[in-house]
Coordinates of C-alpha atoms and ligand atoms in Angstrom, one line a residue:
M1 CA -13.0 -20.4 -120.6
D2 CA -15.6 -17.7 -120.4
T3 CA -14.1 -16.3 -117.2
N4 CA -10.6 -16.4 -118.5
N5 CA -11.6 -14.4 -121.5
N6 CA -13.4 -12.0 -119.3
N7 CA -10.3 -11.5 -117.1
N8 CA -7.9 -11.1 -120.0
N9 CA -10.2 -8.6 -121.4
K10 CA -10.5 -6.8 -118.2
S11 CA -6.8 -6.6 -117.6
S12 CA -6.0 -5.5 -121.1
S13 CA -8.6 -2.9 -121.0
S14 CA -7.6 -1.5 -117.6
G15 CA -4.0 -1.5 -118.8
K16 CA -5.0 0.7 -121.6
N17 CA -7.1 2.9 -119.3
R18 CA -4.4 3.1 -116.6
R19 CA -2.2 5.2 -118.8
N20 CA -5.0 7.7 -119.4
K21 CA -5.9 7.6 -115.8
K22 CA -2.4 8.4 -114.6
S23 CA -2.3 11.6 -116.6
N24 CA -5.8 12.5 -115.3
T25 CA -4.9 12.0 -111.7
T26 CA -1.8 14.2 -112.1
T27 CA -3.9 17.1 -113.5
T28 CA -6.5 16.7 -110.8
T29 CA -3.9 16.9 -108.0
T30 CA -2.2 19.9 -109.4
A31 CA -5.5 21.6 -109.7
T32 CA -6.4 20.8 -106.1
T33 CA -3.0 22.1 -104.8
T34 CA -3.6 25.4 -106.5
T35 CA -7.0 25.7 -105.0
T36 CA -5.8 24.9 -101.5
T37 CA -3.1 27.5 -101.7
T38 CA -5.5 30.2 -102.9
T39 CA -7.9 29.1 -100.1
N40 CA -5.2 29.5 -97.6
N41 CA -4.4 33.0 -98.7
N42 CA -8.0 34.1 -98.5
N43 CA -10.0 33.6 -95.5
I44 CA -10.0 29.9 -94.4
K45 CA -13.3 28.1 -94.4
S46 CA -14.2 25.0 -92.4
F47 CA -15.3 22.0 -94.4
S48 CA -19.0 22.6 -93.7
Q49 CA -18.6 26.1 -95.2
L50 CA -17.2 24.9 -98.5
S51 CA -19.4 24.8 -101.6
L52 CA -20.4 21.4 -103.0
D53 CA -17.8 21.5 -105.8
E54 CA -15.1 22.6 -103.3
K55 CA -16.1 19.7 -101.1
K56 CA -15.8 17.2 -103.9
E57 CA -12.4 18.5 -104.9
F58 CA -11.2 18.5 -101.3
L59 CA -12.5 15.0 -100.7
L60 CA -10.7 13.6 -103.8
S61 CA -7.4 15.3 -102.8
H62 CA -7.6 14.0 -99.2
S63 CA -8.3 10.4 -99.8
K64 CA -6.7 7.7 -102.0
N65 CA -8.4 4.9 -103.8
I66 CA -7.1 1.8 -102.1
F67 CA -8.8 -0.9 -104.1
K68 CA -11.5 -1.4 -106.6
P69 CA -14.5 -3.5 -105.8
T70 CA -14.1 -7.0 -107.2
F71 CA -15.2 -6.7 -110.7
I72 CA -18.5 -7.6 -111.4
N73 CA -21.0 -10.3 -111.7
K74 CA -21.4 -11.2 -115.3
K75 CA -24.8 -10.5 -116.7
E76 CA -26.7 -13.3 -118.5
D77 CA -26.2 -13.1 -122.2
D78 CA -29.9 -13.2 -123.2
Y79 CA -29.7 -11.8 -126.7
E80 CA -32.0 -13.4 -129.3
L81 CA -30.6 -14.7 -132.6
D82 CA -33.3 -12.9 -134.8
K83 CA -32.3 -9.6 -133.3
I84 CA -28.7 -9.9 -134.5
L85 CA -29.2 -11.6 -137.9
K86 CA -29.7 -9.6 -141.1
E87 CA -33.4 -9.4 -141.9
S88 CA -33.0 -11.6 -145.0
S89 CA -31.4 -14.4 -143.0
I90 CA -33.9 -14.7 -140.3
E91 CA -36.1 -17.2 -142.2
T92 CA -33.2 -19.6 -142.8
F93 CA -32.7 -20.1 -139.1
T94 CA -36.3 -20.2 -138.1
C95 CA -37.9 -23.5 -136.9
Q96 CA -40.8 -24.2 -139.2
I97 CA -42.9 -25.7 -136.4
C98 CA -42.6 -23.2 -133.5
M99 CA -41.3 -20.3 -135.7
N100 CA -38.5 -19.5 -133.2
C101 CA -35.2 -18.3 -134.7
T102 CA -32.5 -20.7 -133.2
D103 CA -28.9 -21.7 -133.6
N104 CA -29.7 -25.3 -133.1
Q105 CA -31.9 -27.3 -135.5
L106 CA -31.9 -31.1 -135.9
Q107 CA -33.1 -33.2 -138.8
C108 CA -35.2 -36.3 -139.4
K109 CA -33.8 -39.2 -141.5
N110 CA -35.1 -37.4 -144.6
G111 CA -33.4 -34.1 -143.7
H112 CA -36.5 -32.1 -142.4
L113 CA -35.3 -29.5 -139.8
A114 CA -36.9 -28.5 -136.5
C115 CA -35.5 -27.0 -133.3
K116 CA -34.4 -29.2 -130.4
Q117 CA -37.4 -28.2 -128.3
C118 CA -39.8 -29.2 -131.0
W119 CA -38.3 -32.6 -131.5
D120 CA -38.2 -33.2 -127.7
E121 CA -41.8 -32.3 -127.5
I122 CA -42.8 -34.8 -130.3
I123 CA -40.7 -37.6 -129.0
L124 CA -41.2 -37.2 -125.2
Q125 CA -44.6 -35.7 -124.7
K126 CA -47.5 -38.3 -124.2
A127 CA -49.9 -36.0 -126.1
Y128 CA -48.1 -37.0 -129.3
T129 CA -49.2 -40.6 -129.8
Q130 CA -47.5 -40.8 -133.2
K131 CA -43.7 -40.2 -132.8
V132 CA -43.2 -39.2 -136.4
C133 CA -41.7 -36.3 -138.4
P134 CA -44.5 -33.8 -139.1
F135 CA -43.3 -33.2 -142.6
C136 CA -42.6 -36.8 -144.0
K137 CA -44.2 -39.0 -141.2
V138 CA -41.0 -41.0 -140.9
P139 CA -40.8 -42.5 -137.3
V140 CA -38.5 -40.5 -135.0
S141 CA -36.7 -41.2 -131.7
L142 CA -34.0 -39.4 -129.7
D143 CA -31.5 -41.6 -131.5
T144 CA -32.7 -40.9 -135.0
V145 CA -33.0 -37.1 -135.0
D146 CA -29.5 -35.8 -135.8
R147 CA -27.6 -32.6 -136.1
N148 CA -27.3 -30.9 -139.4
L149 CA -23.7 -29.9 -140.1
F150 CA -24.6 -27.7 -143.0
Y151 CA -27.0 -25.7 -140.8
K152 CA -24.2 -25.1 -138.3
T153 CA -21.7 -24.2 -140.9
I154 CA -23.8 -21.6 -142.7
L155 CA -24.8 -20.0 -139.3
E156 CA -21.1 -19.7 -138.4
K157 CA -20.4 -17.8 -141.6
E158 CA -23.5 -15.6 -141.2
E159 CA -22.8 -11.9 -140.7
V160 CA -24.4 -10.7 -137.4
Q161 CA -24.6 -7.5 -135.5
C162 CA -22.9 -7.4 -132.1
P163 CA -25.8 -8.0 -129.5
Y164 CA -24.3 -5.2 -127.4
Y165 CA -24.5 -2.7 -130.3
L166 CA -27.3 -0.7 -128.8
N167 CA -25.6 -0.4 -125.4
G168 CA -22.8 1.4 -127.2
Y169 CA -25.1 4.3 -127.8
Q170 CA -26.4 4.6 -124.3
N171 CA -25.0 7.7 -122.6
N172 CA -22.4 7.9 -125.3
T173 CA -21.3 11.2 -126.7
D174 CA -18.8 10.1 -129.3
N175 CA -21.5 8.2 -131.3
V176 CA -19.4 5.1 -131.9
S177 CA -20.5 1.5 -131.1
C178 CA -19.7 -2.1 -132.0
G179 CA -19.8 -3.5 -135.6
S180 CA -20.8 -6.7 -137.3
F181 CA -18.9 -10.0 -137.4
K182 CA -19.2 -13.5 -138.5
Y183 CA -21.4 -15.4 -136.0
S184 CA -18.5 -17.8 -135.1
F185 CA -16.3 -14.8 -134.2
L186 CA -19.1 -13.4 -132.0
I187 CA -19.5 -16.7 -130.1
D188 CA -15.9 -17.6 -129.7
K189 CA -14.3 -14.3 -129.0
H190 CA -16.1 -11.0 -129.4
K191 CA -19.0 -11.8 -127.0
N192 CA -16.5 -11.9 -124.1
E193 CA -14.5 -9.0 -125.2
C194 CA -17.1 -6.5 -126.3
Q195 CA -16.5 -3.2 -124.6
Y196 CA -20.2 -2.5 -124.7
R197 CA -21.4 -5.5 -122.8
L198 CA -23.1 -4.7 -119.6
V199 CA -21.7 -6.0 -116.4
K200 CA -23.1 -5.7 -112.9
C201 CA -20.8 -3.7 -110.6
E202 CA -20.7 -4.5 -106.9
C203 CA -22.8 -1.4 -106.3
G204 CA -25.7 -3.0 -108.2
Q205 CA -25.4 -0.7 -111.3
D206 CA -25.2 -2.1 -114.8
V207 CA -22.1 -0.6 -116.4
K208 CA -20.5 -1.1 -119.9
I209 CA -17.1 -2.9 -119.6
K210 CA -15.7 0.1 -121.4
E211 CA -16.7 2.4 -118.5
I212 CA -16.4 0.2 -115.5
D213 CA -13.0 1.7 -114.5
K214 CA -14.2 5.2 -114.8
H215 CA -17.4 4.3 -113.0
Q216 CA -15.5 2.8 -110.1
E217 CA -13.0 5.6 -109.9
Q218 CA -15.4 8.5 -110.1
V219 CA -18.9 7.5 -109.1
C220 CA -19.3 4.0 -107.7
L221 CA -20.6 4.2 -104.1
K222 CA -18.7 1.0 -103.2
T223 CA -15.2 2.2 -104.1
M224 CA -12.9 2.0 -101.1
F225 CA -10.9 4.9 -99.9
Q226 CA -8.4 5.5 -97.2
C227 CA -8.4 8.8 -95.3
K228 CA -5.1 10.5 -95.6
H229 CA -5.5 12.2 -92.3
C230 CA -6.5 9.3 -90.0
S231 CA -5.9 6.2 -92.3
Q232 CA -9.4 5.0 -91.7
K233 CA -11.0 3.2 -94.6
F234 CA -14.4 3.9 -96.0
I235 CA -16.5 3.6 -99.2
R236 CA -17.3 6.5 -101.3
Q237 CA -20.9 6.6 -100.1
D238 CA -19.5 7.3 -96.5
Q239 CA -16.8 9.7 -97.7
E240 CA -18.5 13.0 -96.9
K241 CA -19.9 11.6 -93.6
H242 CA -16.3 10.6 -92.6
F243 CA -14.8 14.0 -93.5
N244 CA -17.5 15.7 -91.4
T245 CA -16.3 13.7 -88.4
C246 CA -12.7 12.8 -89.1
P247 CA -10.7 13.7 -85.9
N248 CA -7.5 14.6 -87.8
M249 CA -9.1 16.7 -90.5
I250 CA -8.0 20.3 -90.6
V251 CA -10.9 22.5 -89.7
A252 CA -11.4 26.1 -88.9
C253 CA -12.7 27.5 -85.7
Q254 CA -16.3 28.7 -86.3
Y255 CA -15.6 31.8 -84.2
C256 CA -12.1 33.0 -85.1
D257 CA -11.1 31.2 -88.3
M258 CA -8.0 29.7 -86.9
V259 CA -7.2 26.2 -88.3
F260 CA -6.3 23.1 -86.5
Q261 CA -7.1 19.3 -86.4
R262 CA -10.7 18.7 -85.5
H263 CA -9.8 16.9 -82.2
E264 CA -8.1 20.1 -81.0
K265 CA -11.2 22.2 -81.4
Q266 CA -12.6 22.0 -77.9
H267 CA -9.2 22.7 -76.4
H268 CA -8.8 25.7 -78.6
I269 CA -12.3 27.1 -77.8
I270 CA -12.0 26.6 -74.1
N271 CA -8.4 27.8 -73.7
Y272 CA -7.3 30.0 -76.6
C273 CA -10.0 31.2 -79.0
P274 CA -10.0 35.0 -78.8
E275 CA -13.7 35.0 -79.6
T276 CA -14.8 32.8 -76.7
N277 CA -16.7 34.5 -73.9
V278 CA -14.8 34.2 -70.6
Y279 CA -15.2 35.5 -67.1
C280 CA -13.0 38.4 -66.0
S281 CA -9.9 37.1 -64.2
F282 CA -11.1 39.0 -61.1
S283 CA -14.4 37.1 -61.0
S284 CA -13.3 35.3 -57.8
I285 CA -13.1 38.7 -56.1
G286 CA -16.3 40.0 -57.4
C287 CA -16.1 41.3 -61.0
K288 CA -19.1 39.6 -62.7
E289 CA -18.3 40.7 -66.3
V290 CA -18.3 38.1 -69.1
I291 CA -16.3 39.3 -72.2
K292 CA -14.6 37.9 -75.3
R293 CA -11.1 36.7 -74.5
K294 CA -9.6 39.2 -76.9
L295 CA -11.2 42.1 -75.0
L296 CA -9.9 41.0 -71.6
N297 CA -6.8 43.3 -71.6
N298 CA -8.9 46.2 -72.7
H299 CA -11.3 45.4 -69.8
F300 CA -8.5 45.5 -67.3
V301 CA -7.7 49.0 -68.5
T302 CA -11.2 50.4 -68.7
K303 CA -12.8 48.8 -65.7
D304 CA -11.5 49.9 -62.3
H305 CA -10.8 46.9 -60.2
S306 CA -9.0 48.9 -57.4
T307 CA -12.0 49.0 -55.0
L308 CA -12.3 45.2 -55.3
L309 CA -8.6 44.9 -54.8
K310 CA -8.7 47.2 -51.7
S311 CA -11.5 45.2 -50.1
V312 CA -9.4 42.1 -50.8
V313 CA -6.4 43.7 -49.1
V314 CA -8.6 44.5 -46.0
Q315 CA -9.9 40.9 -46.0
M316 CA -6.3 39.7 -46.3
D317 CA -5.2 41.8 -43.3
H318 CA -8.1 40.4 -41.3
L319 CA -7.2 36.9 -42.3
K320 CA -3.6 37.4 -41.4
K321 CA -4.5 38.5 -37.8
S322 CA -6.8 35.5 -37.3
N323 CA -4.2 33.3 -38.7
Q324 CA -1.7 34.5 -36.1
Q325 CA -4.3 33.9 -33.3
L326 CA -4.8 30.4 -34.6
L327 CA -1.1 29.8 -34.6
V328 CA -0.9 30.7 -30.9
Q329 CA -3.8 28.5 -30.1
N330 CA -2.3 25.8 -32.0
H331 CA 1.0 26.1 -30.0
D332 CA -0.9 25.9 -26.7
L333 CA -2.8 22.9 -27.9
Q334 CA 0.5 21.2 -28.9
S335 CA 2.1 21.7 -25.5
N336 CA -1.1 20.4 -23.7
L337 CA -1.0 17.5 -25.9
S338 CA 2.6 16.5 -24.9
K339 CA 1.7 17.1 -21.2
Y340 CA -1.2 14.6 -21.5
A341 CA 1.0 12.2 -23.4
N342 CA 3.5 12.1 -20.4
E343 CA 0.7 11.6 -18.0
I344 CA -0.6 8.7 -20.0
Q345 CA 2.9 7.1 -19.9
L346 CA 3.1 7.4 -16.1
L347 CA -0.4 5.9 -15.7
Q348 CA 0.6 3.0 -17.9
K349 CA 3.6 2.3 -15.7
E350 CA 1.5 2.4 -12.6
K351 CA -1.0 0.0 -14.2
S352 CA 1.7 -2.6 -14.9
Q353 CA 3.0 -2.4 -11.4
L354 CA -0.5 -2.9 -10.0
E355 CA -0.9 -5.9 -12.2
I356 CA 2.3 -7.5 -10.8
E357 CA 1.1 -6.8 -7.2
Y358 CA -2.3 -8.4 -8.0
M359 CA -0.5 -11.5 -9.3
N360 CA 1.5 -11.8 -6.1
L361 CA -1.6 -11.4 -3.9
F362 CA -3.4 -14.0 -5.9
G363 CA -0.5 -16.5 -5.3
Q364 CA -0.7 -15.9 -1.6
I365 CA -4.5 -16.4 -1.6
E366 CA -4.1 -19.8 -3.2
I367 CA -1.5 -20.8 -0.6
L368 CA -3.9 -19.8 2.2
E369 CA -6.8 -21.7 0.5
Y370 CA -4.6 -24.7 0.5
E371 CA -3.7 -24.3 4.2
K372 CA -7.4 -23.8 5.0
S373 CA -8.5 -27.1 3.4
K374 CA -5.7 -28.9 5.2
G375 CA -6.9 -27.4 8.5
R376 CA -10.5 -28.5 7.8
A377 CA -9.5 -32.1 7.1
Y378 CA -7.6 -32.1 10.4
I379 CA -10.6 -30.8 12.3
S380 CA -13.0 -33.3 10.8
Q381 CA -10.6 -36.1 11.7
F382 CA -10.4 -34.8 15.2
T383 CA -14.2 -34.5 15.5
S384 CA -14.9 -38.1 14.4
N385 CA -12.4 -39.5 16.9
T386 CA -14.1 -37.5 19.7
T387 CA -17.6 -38.7 18.7
A388 CA -16.5 -42.3 18.8
N389 CA -15.3 -41.8 22.4
N390 CA -18.5 -40.1 23.5
N391 CA -20.6 -42.9 22.0
N392 CA -18.8 -45.4 24.0
N393 CA -19.5 -43.2 27.1
N394 CA -23.2 -42.8 26.1
N395 CA -23.7 -46.5 25.7
N396 CA -22.5 -46.9 29.1
N397 CA -24.8 -44.1 30.3
N398 CA -27.8 -45.4 28.3
N399 CA -27.4 -48.6 30.0
N400 CA -27.9 -46.6 33.2
N401 CA -30.5 -44.0 31.9
N402 CA -32.7 -46.3 29.6
G403 CA -32.4 -44.0 26.5
K404 CA -33.7 -40.8 28.2
D405 CA -31.8 -38.4 25.8
K406 CA -32.6 -40.2 22.5
G407 CA -33.6 -37.1 20.4
A408 CA -30.7 -34.8 21.4
P409 CA -28.3 -33.6 18.5
S410 CA -24.9 -35.1 18.4
P411 CA -22.1 -32.6 19.2
D412 CA -20.7 -33.2 15.7
S413 CA -23.7 -31.6 14.0
C414 CA -23.3 -28.4 16.0
I415 CA -19.9 -27.6 14.7
I416 CA -20.0 -24.9 12.0
M417 CA -16.9 -23.9 10.2
Ligands
ZN1 ZN1 -39.4 -25.3 -133.2
ZN2 ZN1 -39.2 -35.5 -142.4
ZN3 ZN1 -19.7 -5.7 -129.5
ZN4 ZN1 -20.3 0.6 -108.9
ZN5 ZN1 -10.1 10.6 -91.4
ZN6 ZN1 -11.4 30.2 -82.4
ZN7 ZN1 -13.3 42.6 -64.5

């Protein structure tokens, strides 16, 4: 209920303001355009060279407000009843026990009034052993103290001053503020609609509802903007910082006053700026002068580079000659190279022939090896047969000689192959 009222109130108020705002914005834009044109005609300044007012104007014309910060945490309504009642009515609504002015008083069976807090204290606190009405001593309990309809009705009809009345005069030049109403109207309606009620903006500042739109549009540090040059979003508090670094911002060269987007600045200074100091174009052949780019043509006229050029011509002649010599040497080396390549080819052919011959010889060696082992086998066969025959003969001889030649080697052990 409260929030709804709040929203309704906000939308209706901003609706009203929007009409004013529109006309304001139009005038601002026209003003800015005029300024920019005049600035263009005069000498162009970079952003950092602008005065504070010029900067503000420039920033506003180069960014657009994309959304307002979500409106506002409602502040507690902590007004006191005796501050808004007429002096003469205060006593009527004052609790006779605690002397607080209050909108809620309950009565005992006999109609004695006291505020809710006081009855609670008498009934609930242990310190009070007697739970009785302090005026007529009738016993009281939470069930027997009752609301007093008459009290409520006369309070509702009571004329009160808007609790935000004083806010109306804060920083207010037109000297107008809120008026007085019946208490019921204040509670049911006006409290939530009062243009002088303070609300807390997202930036932390307390602002009158009446001024919240203006505040957010013109000063609030949390208002969101979008840069028209690079589309980046930022809050007002970062606005100037952004414009000091925005890559697409139009800035002027600090040396020659030409204008371009900030990201082109380095390129301009290195390659085009007439005020940049550069080396003479003949630096590679010995002119050591460093001059502003715009004076380069003049330098070519005033400084005589012909001696330098002559020495370069001499060097070039010299180089031409040695180049020719090198060409000849290169030709010789090329022909040697092809000669060696042919020789290598021949050697490779010979190598492969030799490899074939080697294979053939190897085959023959194997055959011979085979023959050799066959021959050996034959010889050993032959030798063992011969030994057997000799033994037979020896036995016959031993019988005759009585073992005279016992230690002599056998003929077989003397054969060496
Ligand atoms: Zn009281
Ligand atoms: Zn009583
Ligand atoms: Zn008011
Ligand atoms: Zn704010
Ligand atoms: Zn930008
Ligand atoms: Zn420049
Ligand atoms: Zn030079």
